[in-house]
Coordinates of C-alpha atoms and ligand atoms in Angstrom, one line a residue:
X1 CA 36.1 17.7 -21.3
X2 CA 33.5 16.2 -23.5
X3 CA 30.2 15.2 -21.9
X4 CA 29.8 12.4 -24.3
X5 CA 30.5 8.9 -23.1
X6 CA 31.7 6.4 -25.6
X7 CA 30.5 2.8 -25.2
X8 CA 33.0 0.2 -26.5
X9 CA 31.5 -2.3 -28.9
X10 CA 31.2 -5.8 -27.4
X11 CA 32.1 -9.1 -29.0
X12 CA 31.6 -12.0 -26.7
X13 CA 30.4 -10.1 -23.7
X14 CA 27.6 -7.6 -23.2
X15 CA 28.8 -4.8 -21.0
X16 CA 26.2 -3.0 -18.9
X17 CA 26.7 0.7 -18.3
X18 CA 24.9 3.2 -16.1
X19 CA 23.8 5.7 -18.7
X20 CA 23.7 8.5 -16.1
X21 CA 27.3 8.1 -15.1
X22 CA 28.9 6.1 -17.9
X23 CA 30.2 3.6 -15.4
X24 CA 30.3 0.0 -16.1
X25 CA 28.0 -1.9 -13.8
X26 CA 28.5 -5.5 -15.0
X27 CA 29.1 -7.8 -17.9
X28 CA 27.4 -10.9 -19.1
X29 CA 28.4 -13.4 -21.8
X30 CA 26.8 -12.9 -25.2
X31 CA 24.8 -16.0 -26.1
X32 CA 26.0 -17.6 -29.3
X33 CA 23.8 -18.9 -32.1
X34 CA 24.5 -22.5 -30.9
X35 CA 23.5 -21.6 -27.3
X36 CA 20.3 -20.1 -28.6
X37 CA 19.5 -23.3 -30.6
X38 CA 20.3 -25.4 -27.5
X39 CA 18.1 -23.3 -25.3
X40 CA 15.2 -23.6 -27.6
X41 CA 15.7 -27.4 -27.8
X42 CA 15.8 -27.7 -24.0
X43 CA 12.6 -25.5 -23.8
X44 CA 10.9 -27.9 -26.2
X45 CA 11.7 -30.8 -24.0
X46 CA 10.7 -29.1 -20.7
X47 CA 7.4 -28.2 -22.4
X48 CA 6.4 -31.8 -22.4
X49 CA 6.2 -31.9 -18.6
X50 CA 5.3 -28.2 -18.0
X51 CA 2.2 -28.4 -20.1
X52 CA 1.0 -31.2 -17.8
X53 CA 1.2 -29.1 -14.7
X54 CA -2.1 -27.8 -13.3
X55 CA -3.0 -24.1 -13.1
X56 CA -2.7 -24.4 -9.3
X57 CA 0.9 -25.6 -9.6
X58 CA 1.8 -22.8 -12.0
X59 CA 0.1 -20.3 -9.7
X60 CA 2.3 -21.4 -6.8
X61 CA 5.5 -20.7 -8.8
X62 CA 4.3 -17.3 -9.9
X63 CA 3.2 -16.3 -6.4
X64 CA 6.5 -17.5 -5.0
X65 CA 8.3 -15.4 -7.6
X66 CA 6.2 -12.4 -6.4
X67 CA 7.5 -13.1 -2.9
X68 CA 11.1 -13.0 -4.1
X69 CA 10.4 -9.7 -5.8
X70 CA 8.8 -8.2 -2.7
X71 CA 11.7 -9.3 -0.6
X72 CA 14.2 -7.8 -3.0
X73 CA 12.1 -4.8 -4.1
X74 CA 14.5 -2.0 -3.3
X75 CA 17.5 -3.8 -4.8
X76 CA 15.6 -4.5 -8.0
X77 CA 14.4 -0.9 -8.2
X78 CA 17.9 0.3 -7.9
X79 CA 19.2 -2.1 -10.5
X80 CA 16.5 -1.0 -13.0
X81 CA 17.3 2.6 -12.3
X82 CA 21.1 2.1 -12.6
X83 CA 20.8 0.3 -15.8
X84 CA 18.2 2.4 -17.5
X85 CA 18.7 5.9 -16.0
X86 CA 15.1 6.2 -14.8
X87 CA 14.3 7.4 -11.3
X88 CA 14.0 4.7 -8.6
X89 CA 10.5 6.0 -8.0
X90 CA 9.5 5.2 -11.6
X91 CA 11.1 1.7 -11.3
X92 CA 8.7 1.2 -8.4
X93 CA 5.6 2.9 -9.7
X94 CA 5.8 2.0 -13.4
X95 CA 7.5 -1.4 -13.3
X96 CA 7.6 -3.2 -10.0
X97 CA 4.1 -2.4 -8.6
X98 CA 2.2 -3.0 -11.9
X99 CA 4.0 -6.2 -12.7
X100 CA 3.3 -7.5 -9.2
X101 CA -0.3 -6.8 -9.8
X102 CA -0.2 -8.5 -13.2
X103 CA 1.5 -11.6 -11.6
X104 CA -1.3 -12.1 -9.0
X105 CA -4.0 -11.4 -11.6
X106 CA -2.8 -14.0 -14.1
X107 CA -1.7 -16.5 -11.5
X108 CA -5.2 -16.4 -10.0
X109 CA -7.3 -15.9 -13.2
X110 CA -5.6 -17.8 -16.1
X111 CA -7.6 -20.9 -15.3
X112 CA -10.9 -19.0 -15.5
X113 CA -10.0 -17.2 -18.6
X114 CA -8.8 -20.4 -20.3
X115 CA -11.7 -22.5 -19.1
X116 CA -13.0 -24.9 -21.8
X117 CA -16.0 -23.4 -23.6
X118 CA -19.1 -25.0 -25.0
X119 CA -20.1 -23.5 -28.3
X120 CA -23.7 -23.2 -29.6
X121 CA -23.5 -24.7 -33.1
X122 CA -27.0 -23.8 -34.1
X123 CA -29.3 -26.4 -35.6
X124 CA -26.6 -29.1 -35.8
X125 CA -27.1 -29.5 -32.0
X126 CA -30.5 -31.0 -32.8
X127 CA -28.7 -33.7 -34.7
X128 CA -26.9 -34.8 -31.5
X129 CA -23.6 -32.9 -32.1
X130 CA -21.8 -30.7 -29.7
X131 CA -18.7 -28.5 -29.9
X132 CA -16.3 -27.6 -27.2
X133 CA -13.2 -25.3 -27.3
X134 CA -10.2 -26.1 -25.2
X135 CA -7.1 -23.9 -25.0
X136 CA -3.9 -25.7 -25.7
X137 CA -0.5 -24.2 -24.9
X138 CA 1.6 -23.4 -27.9
X139 CA 5.0 -24.8 -26.9
X140 CA 8.1 -22.5 -26.7
X141 CA 7.5 -18.8 -26.6
X142 CA 10.3 -16.5 -27.5
X143 CA 10.1 -13.1 -25.8
X144 CA 12.3 -10.4 -27.3
X145 CA 12.1 -7.2 -25.2
X146 CA 13.3 -3.6 -25.2
X147 CA 15.2 -1.6 -22.6
X148 CA 12.7 1.1 -21.7
X149 CA 10.7 -1.1 -19.2
X150 CA 13.3 -3.8 -18.8
X151 CA 11.6 -5.4 -15.8
X152 CA 7.8 -5.1 -16.3
X153 CA 7.5 -5.8 -20.0
X154 CA 9.4 -9.1 -20.3
X155 CA 8.4 -10.3 -16.8
X156 CA 4.7 -9.7 -17.5
X157 CA 4.9 -11.7 -20.7
X158 CA 6.9 -14.5 -19.1
X159 CA 4.2 -14.8 -16.5
X160 CA 1.4 -15.0 -19.0
X161 CA 3.2 -17.5 -21.2
X162 CA 4.0 -19.8 -18.2
X163 CA 0.5 -19.6 -16.8
X164 CA -0.8 -20.7 -20.2
X165 CA 1.4 -23.8 -20.0
X166 CA 4.2 -22.7 -22.3
X167 CA 7.9 -22.7 -21.7
X168 CA 9.9 -19.5 -22.4
X169 CA 13.1 -18.3 -23.9
X170 CA 13.6 -14.6 -23.0
X171 CA 16.1 -12.4 -24.8
X172 CA 16.1 -9.0 -23.0
X173 CA 17.6 -5.9 -24.5
X174 CA 21.4 -5.7 -24.6
X175 CA 21.2 -2.3 -23.0
X176 CA 19.7 -3.7 -19.8
X177 CA 21.1 -7.2 -19.5
X178 CA 21.5 -7.3 -15.7
X179 CA 17.7 -6.7 -15.3
X180 CA 17.2 -9.6 -17.6
X181 CA 19.6 -11.8 -15.6
X182 CA 17.6 -10.7 -12.5
X183 CA 14.4 -12.0 -14.0
X184 CA 16.0 -15.4 -14.4
X185 CA 17.3 -15.4 -10.8
X186 CA 13.8 -14.5 -9.4
X187 CA 12.3 -17.6 -11.0
X188 CA 15.3 -19.8 -10.0
X189 CA 14.7 -18.7 -6.4
X190 CA 11.0 -19.6 -6.9
X191 CA 12.2 -23.1 -7.8
X192 CA 10.7 -23.1 -11.3
X193 CA 11.8 -26.4 -12.9
X194 CA 14.9 -26.3 -15.1
X195 CA 14.5 -24.9 -18.6
X196 CA 10.9 -23.8 -18.2
X197 CA 12.3 -20.2 -18.4
X198 CA 15.7 -19.5 -19.9
X199 CA 17.1 -16.0 -20.2
X200 CA 19.6 -15.5 -23.0
X201 CA 21.6 -12.3 -22.9
X202 CA 22.7 -10.9 -26.3
X203 CA 22.2 -8.3 -28.9
X204 CA 20.3 -8.2 -32.1
X205 CA 22.2 -11.2 -33.5
X206 CA 21.1 -13.3 -30.5
X207 CA 17.6 -12.1 -31.1
X208 CA 17.8 -13.1 -34.8
X209 CA 19.1 -16.5 -33.9
X210 CA 16.1 -17.0 -31.5
X211 CA 13.7 -16.0 -34.3
X212 CA 15.5 -18.4 -36.7
X213 CA 15.3 -21.3 -34.2
X214 CA 11.5 -21.7 -34.9
X215 CA 9.9 -21.1 -31.5
X216 CA 6.2 -21.7 -31.5
X217 CA 5.4 -18.0 -31.1
X218 CA 7.4 -14.7 -30.8
X219 CA 6.3 -11.9 -28.5
X220 CA 8.3 -8.9 -29.7
X221 CA 8.3 -5.5 -28.2
X222 CA 10.6 -2.9 -29.8
X223 CA 11.0 -0.6 -32.8
X224 CA 9.0 -0.7 -36.0
X225 CA 12.2 -1.4 -38.0
X226 CA 13.1 -4.5 -35.9
X227 CA 9.5 -5.6 -35.8
X228 CA 9.3 -5.7 -39.6
X229 CA 12.6 -7.7 -39.8
X230 CA 11.4 -10.2 -37.2
X231 CA 8.0 -10.6 -38.9
X232 CA 9.8 -11.3 -42.3
X233 CA 12.2 -13.8 -40.8
X234 CA 9.5 -15.5 -38.7
X235 CA 7.4 -16.0 -41.8
X236 CA 10.0 -18.4 -43.2
X237 CA 9.0 -20.9 -40.5
X238 CA 5.4 -19.6 -40.3
X239 CA 6.1 -18.6 -36.7
X240 CA 3.3 -16.4 -35.5
X241 CA 4.4 -13.1 -34.0
X242 CA 2.9 -10.4 -31.7
X243 CA 4.4 -7.1 -32.5
X244 CA 4.3 -4.3 -29.8
X245 CA 6.0 -1.4 -31.6
X246 CA 6.5 2.3 -31.4
X247 CA 4.0 5.1 -31.0
X248 CA 3.6 8.9 -31.7
X249 CA 0.8 9.3 -29.2
X250 CA -1.4 12.4 -29.3
X251 CA -3.0 14.2 -26.4
X252 CA -6.0 16.4 -27.2
X253 CA -6.9 19.1 -24.7
X254 CA -10.3 20.9 -25.2
X255 CA -10.9 24.3 -23.7
X256 CA -13.4 22.9 -21.2
X257 CA -10.9 20.5 -19.7
X258 CA -9.5 20.8 -16.1
X259 CA -6.4 22.6 -17.2
X260 CA -4.5 22.1 -14.0
X261 CA -4.9 18.4 -14.2
X262 CA -4.4 18.2 -18.0
X263 CA -1.1 20.2 -17.8
X264 CA 0.2 18.0 -15.0
X265 CA -0.8 14.9 -17.0
X266 CA 0.9 16.2 -20.1
X267 CA 4.2 16.8 -18.5
X268 CA 4.1 13.4 -16.7
X269 CA 3.1 11.7 -20.0
X270 CA 5.8 13.4 -21.9
X271 CA 8.7 13.4 -19.4
X272 CA 8.4 10.3 -17.2
X273 CA 11.1 7.7 -18.1
X274 CA 12.7 10.7 -19.9
X275 CA 10.0 10.4 -22.6
X276 CA 11.1 6.9 -23.4
X277 CA 7.7 5.2 -23.2
X278 CA 6.0 3.7 -26.3
X279 CA 2.8 5.5 -25.0
X280 CA 4.5 8.8 -24.1
X281 CA 2.7 12.0 -25.0
X282 CA 4.6 12.8 -28.2
X283 CA 2.2 15.3 -29.7
X284 CA 0.0 17.8 -27.7
X285 CA -3.0 19.4 -29.5
X286 CA -4.7 22.2 -27.6
X287 CA -7.8 24.2 -28.4
X288 CA -6.9 27.6 -29.8
X289 CA -8.7 29.6 -27.1
X290 CA -6.6 28.1 -24.3
X291 CA -3.3 28.3 -26.1
X292 CA -1.6 30.9 -24.0
X293 CA -3.0 29.9 -20.7
X294 CA -2.3 26.2 -21.1
X295 CA 1.2 26.6 -22.7
X296 CA 2.2 28.9 -19.8
X297 CA 1.0 26.2 -17.3
X298 CA 3.1 23.6 -19.1
X299 CA 6.2 25.7 -19.2
X300 CA 5.9 26.8 -15.6
X301 CA 5.5 23.2 -14.4
X302 CA 8.3 21.9 -16.6
X303 CA 10.8 24.5 -15.3
X304 CA 10.2 23.2 -11.8
X305 CA 11.2 19.7 -12.6
X306 CA 14.4 18.4 -11.1
X307 CA 16.7 16.5 -13.4
X308 CA 19.3 14.3 -11.7
X309 CA 20.5 10.7 -11.0
X310 CA 17.7 8.2 -10.8
X311 CA 19.0 7.0 -7.4
X312 CA 18.0 10.3 -5.8
X313 CA 14.5 10.3 -4.4
X314 CA 13.7 13.8 -5.5
X315 CA 14.7 13.3 -9.1
X316 CA 11.8 13.9 -11.5
X317 CA 13.6 13.3 -14.8
X318 CA 16.6 11.0 -15.1
X319 CA 19.0 10.3 -17.9
X320 CA 18.2 8.8 -21.3
X321 CA 19.3 5.3 -22.1
X322 CA 22.1 6.0 -24.6
X323 CA 24.0 8.4 -26.7
X324 CA 22.2 7.1 -29.8
X325 CA 18.8 7.8 -28.4
X326 CA 19.9 11.3 -27.2
X327 CA 21.1 12.1 -30.7
X328 CA 17.7 11.3 -32.2
X329 CA 16.1 13.8 -29.8
X330 CA 18.8 16.5 -30.6
X331 CA 18.0 16.0 -34.3
X332 CA 14.3 16.3 -33.8
X333 CA 14.6 19.4 -31.7
X334 CA 17.0 21.0 -34.3
X335 CA 14.5 20.1 -37.0
X336 CA 11.6 21.7 -35.0
X337 CA 13.7 25.0 -34.8
X338 CA 14.6 25.0 -38.5
X339 CA 10.9 24.5 -39.4
X340 CA 9.8 27.5 -37.4
X341 CA 8.7 26.0 -34.0
X342 CA 9.7 27.7 -30.8
X343 CA 11.7 26.1 -28.0
X344 CA 10.1 27.5 -24.8
X345 CA 12.3 25.7 -22.3
X346 CA 15.0 23.0 -22.4
X347 CA 16.0 22.1 -26.0
X348 CA 19.5 20.8 -25.2
X349 CA 21.5 18.1 -23.5
X350 CA 22.1 18.9 -19.8
X351 CA 25.8 19.5 -19.5
X352 CA 25.7 19.5 -15.7
X353 CA 26.0 15.7 -16.1
X354 CA 28.5 13.4 -17.8
X355 CA 25.8 11.0 -18.8
X356 CA 23.1 11.1 -21.3
X357 CA 20.7 13.7 -19.9
X358 CA 18.5 15.8 -22.1
X359 CA 16.5 18.7 -20.6
X360 CA 12.7 18.4 -20.5
X361 CA 11.8 20.4 -23.5
X362 CA 8.6 22.3 -24.4
X363 CA 8.1 23.3 -28.0
X364 CA 5.3 25.5 -29.4
X365 CA 4.1 26.4 -32.9
X366 CA 4.5 22.7 -33.9
X367 CA 2.7 21.5 -37.0
X368 CA 2.1 18.0 -38.3
X369 CA 4.4 18.5 -41.2
X370 CA 7.5 18.7 -38.9
X371 CA 9.6 15.6 -38.6
X372 CA 9.3 15.6 -34.8
X373 CA 5.6 15.3 -35.1
X374 CA 5.8 12.4 -37.5
X375 CA 8.6 10.1 -36.3
X376 CA 8.9 8.6 -32.9
X377 CA 11.2 10.9 -30.8
X378 CA 11.4 8.8 -27.7
X379 CA 12.8 11.5 -25.5
X380 CA 11.8 14.3 -23.1
X381 CA 10.1 16.6 -25.6
X382 CA 6.6 18.0 -25.6
X383 CA 5.7 19.7 -28.9
X384 CA 2.4 21.7 -28.9
X385 CA 0.1 22.3 -31.8
X386 CA -3.2 24.1 -31.9
X387 CA -6.7 23.1 -33.2
X388 CA -9.8 25.0 -33.8
X389 CA -12.6 22.4 -34.0
X390 CA -13.4 18.9 -32.6
X391 CA -13.2 17.5 -36.2
X392 CA -9.8 19.1 -36.7
X393 CA -8.5 17.7 -33.5
X394 CA -9.5 14.2 -34.6
X395 CA -7.9 14.7 -38.0
X396 CA -4.6 15.9 -36.6
X397 CA -4.5 13.0 -34.1
X398 CA -5.1 10.5 -36.8
X399 CA -2.6 12.0 -39.2
X400 CA 0.1 9.6 -38.3
X401 CA 1.5 6.1 -39.3
X402 CA 1.2 5.0 -35.6
X403 CA -1.7 4.1 -33.4
X404 CA -0.7 2.9 -30.0
X405 CA -2.5 5.2 -27.5
X406 CA -4.2 8.6 -27.4
X407 CA -5.6 10.8 -24.7
X408 CA -8.5 13.2 -24.7
X409 CA -9.2 15.8 -22.1
X410 CA -12.6 17.4 -21.5
X411 CA -15.1 17.7 -18.8
X412 CA -17.8 16.8 -21.3
X413 CA -17.6 13.0 -21.1
X414 CA -19.9 12.5 -24.0
X415 CA -17.6 14.5 -26.2
X416 CA -14.7 12.6 -24.7
X417 CA -16.1 9.3 -25.7
X418 CA -17.3 10.5 -29.1
X419 CA -13.8 11.7 -29.9
X420 CA -12.1 8.6 -28.4
X421 CA -14.1 6.3 -30.7
X422 CA -12.9 8.2 -33.8
X423 CA -9.2 7.9 -33.0
X424 CA -7.4 5.0 -34.6
X425 CA -5.3 3.6 -31.8
X426 CA -5.3 0.6 -29.5
X427 CA -6.1 2.4 -26.3
X428 CA -7.7 5.8 -25.9
X429 CA -7.9 7.4 -22.4
X430 CA -10.3 10.1 -21.5
X431 CA -9.0 12.4 -18.7
X432 CA -6.1 10.0 -18.2
X433 CA -2.8 9.5 -19.9
X434 CA -0.2 6.7 -20.5
X435 CA -0.6 4.4 -17.6
X436 CA -3.0 1.7 -18.9
X437 CA -0.1 -0.7 -19.8
X438 CA -0.2 -1.1 -16.0
X439 CA -3.8 -2.5 -16.0
X440 CA -3.3 -6.2 -16.4
X441 CA -6.9 -6.9 -17.2
X442 CA -7.1 -4.7 -20.3
X443 CA -5.6 -5.4 -23.8
X444 CA -2.4 -3.7 -24.9
X445 CA -1.5 -3.3 -28.5
X446 CA -1.5 -1.0 -31.5
X447 CA -3.2 -0.2 -34.7
X448 CA -1.3 0.7 -37.9
X449 CA 2.5 0.7 -37.6
X450 CA 2.3 0.3 -33.9
X451 CA 2.0 -3.4 -34.5
X452 CA -0.5 -6.3 -34.2
X453 CA -1.6 -8.8 -31.7
X454 CA -2.2 -8.0 -28.0
X455 CA -0.6 -8.5 -24.6
X456 CA -2.5 -8.3 -21.3
X457 CA -6.1 -9.1 -20.5
X458 CA -7.8 -12.2 -21.8
X459 CA -6.8 -11.1 -25.3
X460 CA -3.2 -11.3 -24.4
X461 CA -3.5 -14.7 -22.8
X462 CA -5.3 -16.0 -25.9
X463 CA -2.2 -15.1 -28.0
X464 CA -0.4 -17.7 -26.0
X465 CA -2.7 -20.6 -26.6
X466 CA -4.3 -22.4 -29.6
X467 CA -8.1 -22.8 -29.4
X468 CA -8.7 -26.5 -30.1
X469 CA -12.2 -27.5 -31.3
X470 CA -13.5 -30.9 -30.0
X471 CA -16.6 -31.8 -32.0
X472 CA -18.7 -34.8 -30.9
X473 CA -21.5 -36.7 -32.6
X474 CA -23.4 -38.4 -29.8
X475 CA -26.1 -40.1 -32.0
X476 CA -24.5 -42.0 -34.8
X477 CA -27.8 -43.5 -36.0
X478 CA -27.8 -42.6 -39.6
X479 CA -25.3 -41.9 -42.4
X480 CA -24.8 -38.2 -43.0
X481 CA -26.7 -36.9 -46.0
X482 CA -23.5 -35.4 -47.4
X483 CA -21.6 -38.7 -47.4
X484 CA -20.8 -40.7 -50.6
X485 CA -22.2 -41.8 -53.0
X486 CA -23.8 -38.8 -54.6
X487 CA -26.9 -38.9 -56.7
X488 CA -29.6 -36.6 -58.3
X489 CA -31.4 -36.9 -54.9
X490 CA -28.3 -35.6 -53.1
X491 CA -28.2 -32.6 -55.4
X492 CA -31.9 -31.9 -54.7
X493 CA -31.3 -32.4 -50.9
X494 CA -28.5 -29.9 -50.8
X495 CA -30.5 -27.3 -52.7
X496 CA -32.8 -27.6 -49.7
X497 CA -29.9 -27.4 -47.3
X498 CA -28.8 -24.1 -48.9
X499 CA -32.3 -22.7 -48.9
X500 CA -33.7 -23.9 -45.5
X501 CA -31.0 -25.2 -43.2
X502 CA -28.6 -22.4 -44.0
X503 CA -31.3 -19.9 -43.1
X504 CA -30.6 -20.5 -39.4
X505 CA -34.3 -20.9 -38.8
X506 CA -35.6 -24.2 -37.3
X507 CA -39.0 -23.6 -38.8
X508 CA -37.5 -23.3 -42.3
X509 CA -35.3 -26.3 -41.7
X510 CA -38.3 -28.5 -40.8
X511 CA -39.4 -28.0 -44.5
X512 CA -36.3 -30.1 -45.4
X513 CA -37.3 -33.1 -43.3
X514 CA -39.0 -35.2 -46.0
X515 CA -36.2 -34.6 -48.5
X516 CA -33.6 -35.5 -45.9
X517 CA -35.3 -38.7 -44.9
X518 CA -35.5 -39.8 -48.6
X519 CA -31.8 -39.1 -49.0
X520 CA -30.9 -41.1 -45.8
X521 CA -33.0 -44.0 -47.0
X522 CA -31.2 -43.8 -50.3
X523 CA -27.8 -44.0 -48.6
X524 CA -28.9 -46.9 -46.3
X525 CA -30.1 -48.8 -49.4
X526 CA -26.8 -48.6 -51.1
Ligands
NAD601 P1 14.8 -2.4 -30.8 O1 13.9 -2.8 -31.9 O2 16.1 -1.8 -31.1 O3 15.2 -3.7 -29.9 C1 14.2 -4.5 -29.2 C2 14.8 -5.9 -29.0 O4 15.0 -6.5 -30.3 C3 16.1 -5.9 -28.3 O5 16.1 -7.0 -27.4 C4 17.1 -6.2 -29.5 O6 18.3 -6.8 -29.1 C5 16.3 -7.1 -30.4 N1 16.7 -7.2 -31.8 C6 17.3 -6.2 -32.5 N2 17.5 -6.6 -33.8 C7 16.9 -7.9 -33.8 C8 16.7 -8.8 -34.9 N3 17.2 -8.6 -36.1 N4 16.1 -10.0 -34.6 C9 15.6 -10.2 -33.4 N5 15.8 -9.4 -32.3 C10 16.4 -8.2 -32.6 O7 13.9 -1.5 -29.8 P2 14.5 -0.8 -28.4 O8 15.3 0.4 -28.9 O9 15.0 -1.7 -27.5 O10 13.1 -0.3 -27.8 C11 12.5 1.0 -28.1 C12 11.3 0.8 -29.0 O11 10.4 -0.1 -28.4 C13 10.5 2.1 -29.3 O12 10.2 2.2 -30.6 C14 9.3 1.9 -28.4 O13 8.2 2.6 -28.8 C15 9.1 0.4 -28.5 N6 8.2 -0.1 -27.4 C16 7.0 -0.5 -27.7 C17 6.2 -0.9 -26.6 C18 4.8 -1.4 -26.9 O14 4.2 -2.0 -26.0 N7 4.2 -1.2 -28.0 C19 6.7 -1.0 -25.3 C20 8.0 -0.6 -25.1 C21 8.8 -0.1 -26.2

């Protein structure tokens, strides 16, 4: 009997399968192009009232939604596990717990972060002018999300968008539609007003229709290929986009690191969620002198991992999401072998199961030329390469098109920080790995092909508002020297402006006073 499950193509329904068993777990209608347009229109209307709500009112809805999640925590964790294949423990530790923290953080702090700001406008303030920035919500935010963290990624962005005063249309991944439906239900139970959040289930076509319906901003998380398509389509309406894309994240281990801790971190970073995290450890670089010792530690610990159904509490590594994803991993592993790398453990699909399980795989003798060190694998593989010097470690880590996260391990924190600052990626952790998406206060986002824009922290909230500048002239006593009509005196005055006022020095600017008075007199006389 073949271990491969075939998933029938859907037409007007999205069918949800448990990837670990191949069993259908539900189906949801696929939103049509018209339904997408209608939803965006309804969201535009509901924005008119939602934008007027106070931060306190928004906070109440979010905190109520938190209570709903807390009350249904085990049911949600099981649904996330069933639909994605990840262990229930990871649904709790990597999705539910961090997003609950994010919810309370933005519910309680959005007002403070978005507080109107007075700006120092330099010498113009001596002329009675002042500037204030207020943060206006954008309107309808389209959130298009992936399957790998089907609960925490979209939910976190929904919360931030709502707290900023926007309405939201969310299109979750077609591979995890029921988790998407659940997010909608949570807010319905929290009595969020109608059409403030709408969840549209559908595939890439539904996503494309959402992009085409000209929302006010698109928050996209997914692959580089889809991100590029979305950016190109969104440009037709000048819709701004935040792109949270793939990664090929390096972990550098120096000889002076705590090797016990670093090896445990490496296998968690590479194998949690079956390696299907954008910030998974996808490349491990170890200092030559610890090659044997560290590789042995990694292999020993990997061999002890239990692979099974996500619903079992003792499962360390669950199934992958889909047959397609598993094939990419098989191809990368085959490519490693052909290119001369060694498979030390794993290396193949786990045939003990009917579903899409791939064994946790450790690979040595990898080099940056190999395909599996260049393209995102997104599976439970840990390829190991060796470096000789600090400079070489940095060069190898940066030798990639991606730049999402990186991790540096050493007991010498000065060296750790020095190396961290030389790596081109959005987040660098020293003696830590992968988990910072779970820190709501810090920015999340990539360099290079890993995307642009940020989610999380004040930087993420700022993506969801437009800074509006309110400039006031309190003393309208005189005409401005730069007003019409112009004259030779105006030319002379603005030579002075360029020389003195633009110097930023009040002392220099005072030299301009006589000329300025003459010009004002000239304007008054006209
Ligand atoms: P994907 O690009 O295939 O799909 C993502 C979403 O885009 C889905 O909802 C899909 O239906 C939708 N979509 C597909 N085609 C579309 C189109 N033409 N227009 C609009 N929407 C469209 O990605 P995936 O396989 O779901 O997710 C895995 C990828 O996501 C990996 O590359 C991973 O690294 C990345 N990811 C990045 C982050 C991050 O924060 N940077 C987080 C999680 C996942």
